[in-house]
Amino acid sequence: DGGITQSPKYLFRKEGQNVTLSCEQNLNHDAMYWYRQDPGQGLRLIYYSQIVNDFQKGDIAEGYSVSREKKESFPLTVTSAQKNPTAFYLCASSIFTDGYGYTFGSGTRLTVV
Amino acid sequence: GQQVMQIPQYQHVQEGEDFTTYCNSSTTLSNIQWYKQRPGGHPVFLIQLVKSGEVKKQKRLTFQFGEAKKNSSLHITATQTTDVGTYFCAVNTGNQFYFGTGTSLTVIP
């Protein structure tokens, strides 16, 4: 079955450590996105990528970095510069860059202690 | 970024009652999407509306796009406990969709 896989589901890190969240899709989608969701809040865009080797900052890119070396993969690194990294992170993909129905992964819940 | 207001933020209904959530924008929208996120889950795409005044139905769910393409609504008839979750609208900003803050629906059996 086609879909988006995010791993791990739960992640615990100590403050000051960088951590990389995995996102893989086998839907052959061009565009991929990373969102952050805090309790009781909506989704805020961190980064997005329309094609391989290209990505753009979203509304809250500070303290995060991404890469898009393969069409299927869009990993997100939460760096120590991110002041409040504990959150639920969602990866999504879509066929067209205007988002004709995003497909989301099941998310990674990151807790930094 | 794009400003889109979604109301109400929370809604508690008795099972069998109707429910409506609204999404309002200050600018004209090219299209709008709706998503549902179950508690502990991830958002799932429900529908996209494109045309002015468009109305689409999915079983007990009715989606409407305003005539001026600045607002949209999602109406659920006779809610069931399976309808529990947060409903998000998402508006096209060119390169990506901007999500509203969502309406959290609780259905009381």
Short mmCIF file of C-alpha atoms in Angstrom, two decimals, chain B:
data_model
loop_
_atom_site.label_atom_id
_atom_site.label_comp_id
_atom_site.label_asym_id
_atom_site.label_seq_id
_atom_site.Cartn_x
_atom_site.Cartn_y
_atom_site.Cartn_z
CA GLY B 1 0.93 34.52 6.37
CA GLN B 2 -2.60 33.92 5.22
CA GLN B 3 -5.19 34.73 7.87
CA VAL B 4 -8.06 32.33 8.19
CA MET B 5 -10.42 32.28 11.15
CA GLN B 6 -12.11 29.04 12.12
CA ILE B 7 -15.00 29.02 14.59
CA PRO B 8 -15.94 27.75 17.02
CA GLN B 9 -12.74 26.50 18.60
CA TYR B 10 -14.60 23.84 20.60
CA GLN B 11 -18.06 22.31 20.29
CA HIS B 12 -19.78 19.76 22.51
CA VAL B 13 -22.96 18.18 21.16
CA GLN B 14 -25.29 15.41 22.22
CA GLU B 15 -25.21 12.44 19.89
CA GLY B 16 -27.83 13.00 17.22
CA GLU B 17 -27.53 16.79 17.23
CA ASP B 18 -26.18 18.69 14.25
CA PHE B 19 -22.79 20.41 14.14
CA THR B 20 -21.36 23.20 12.01
CA THR B 21 -17.89 24.70 11.78
CA TYR B 22 -17.04 27.82 9.83
CA CYS B 23 -13.91 29.03 8.10
CA ASN B 24 -13.61 32.73 7.24
CA SER B 25 -10.99 34.59 5.25
CA SER B 26 -10.48 38.30 4.65
CA THR B 27 -9.32 37.60 1.10
CA THR B 28 -10.87 35.77 -1.82
CA LEU B 29 -9.79 32.16 -1.92
CA SER B 30 -8.93 30.09 -4.96
CA ASN B 31 -10.03 26.93 -3.22
CA ILE B 32 -10.42 25.45 0.23
CA GLN B 33 -9.87 22.01 1.69
CA TRP B 34 -11.26 20.29 4.77
CA TYR B 35 -9.50 17.73 6.95
CA LYS B 36 -10.45 15.61 9.96
CA GLN B 37 -8.03 14.62 12.70
CA ARG B 38 -9.14 11.97 15.17
CA PRO B 39 -7.76 12.23 18.74
CA GLY B 40 -4.17 11.02 18.71
CA GLY B 41 -4.22 10.68 14.93
CA HIS B 42 -3.18 12.60 11.89
CA PRO B 43 -5.23 14.84 9.57
CA VAL B 44 -7.11 13.07 6.83
CA PHE B 45 -8.21 14.88 3.67
CA LEU B 46 -11.99 15.09 3.33
CA ILE B 47 -12.74 17.32 0.36
CA GLN B 48 -11.71 20.29 -1.78
CA LEU B 49 -14.07 23.07 -2.88
CA VAL B 50 -13.21 25.24 -5.84
CA LYS B 51 -16.29 26.93 -7.31
CA SER B 52 -18.23 29.87 -5.90
CA GLY B 53 -21.33 28.65 -4.04
CA GLU B 54 -20.26 25.02 -4.39
CA VAL B 55 -21.99 22.46 -2.16
CA LYS B 56 -20.73 18.92 -1.79
CA LYS B 57 -22.04 16.10 0.34
CA GLN B 58 -20.43 13.03 1.83
CA LYS B 59 -23.10 11.00 3.63
CA ARG B 60 -23.97 13.11 6.71
CA LEU B 61 -21.35 15.78 5.93
CA THR B 62 -22.21 18.84 3.84
CA PHE B 63 -19.49 21.21 2.67
CA GLN B 64 -20.23 24.67 1.31
CA PHE B 65 -18.09 27.35 -0.33
CA GLY B 66 -19.43 30.88 -0.08
CA GLU B 67 -20.56 32.88 -3.09
CA ALA B 68 -17.74 35.38 -2.56
CA LYS B 69 -15.24 32.56 -1.98
CA LYS B 70 -14.23 34.05 1.35
CA ASN B 71 -15.86 31.55 3.66
CA SER B 72 -16.76 27.92 3.92
CA SER B 73 -18.66 25.65 6.24
CA LEU B 74 -18.80 22.01 7.20
CA HIS B 75 -22.11 20.73 8.54
CA ILE B 76 -22.63 17.32 10.10
CA THR B 77 -26.20 16.06 10.40
CA ALA B 78 -27.14 13.83 13.34
CA THR B 79 -23.68 13.47 14.84
CA GLN B 80 -22.35 10.11 15.90
CA THR B 81 -19.55 9.24 18.29
CA THR B 82 -17.39 8.39 15.28
CA ASP B 83 -17.49 12.08 14.30
CA VAL B 84 -15.32 13.01 17.29
CA GLY B 85 -12.16 14.85 16.31
CA THR B 86 -10.81 18.16 15.11
CA TYR B 87 -11.91 19.56 11.79
CA PHE B 88 -9.51 21.85 9.93
CA CYS B 89 -9.99 24.02 6.91
CA ALA B 90 -6.97 24.74 4.73
CA VAL B 91 -6.63 27.57 2.24
CA ASN B 92 -4.35 27.79 -0.76
CA THR B 93 -1.61 30.42 -0.50
CA GLY B 94 0.09 29.58 -3.78
CA ASN B 95 2.81 27.12 -2.88
CA GLN B 96 1.14 25.43 0.04
CA PHE B 97 -2.01 25.29 2.11
CA TYR B 98 -2.42 27.32 5.30
CA PHE B 99 -4.39 25.50 7.98
CA GLY B 100 -6.95 27.05 10.25
CA THR B 101 -6.79 26.49 14.01
CA GLY B 102 -9.47 23.82 13.84
CA THR B 103 -12.73 23.06 15.59
CA SER B 104 -12.61 20.31 18.17
CA LEU B 105 -15.85 18.31 18.23
CA THR B 106 -16.90 16.25 21.24
CA VAL B 107 -19.96 14.05 20.89
CA ILE B 108 -21.68 13.06 24.12
CA PRO B 109 -23.36 9.64 23.89
#
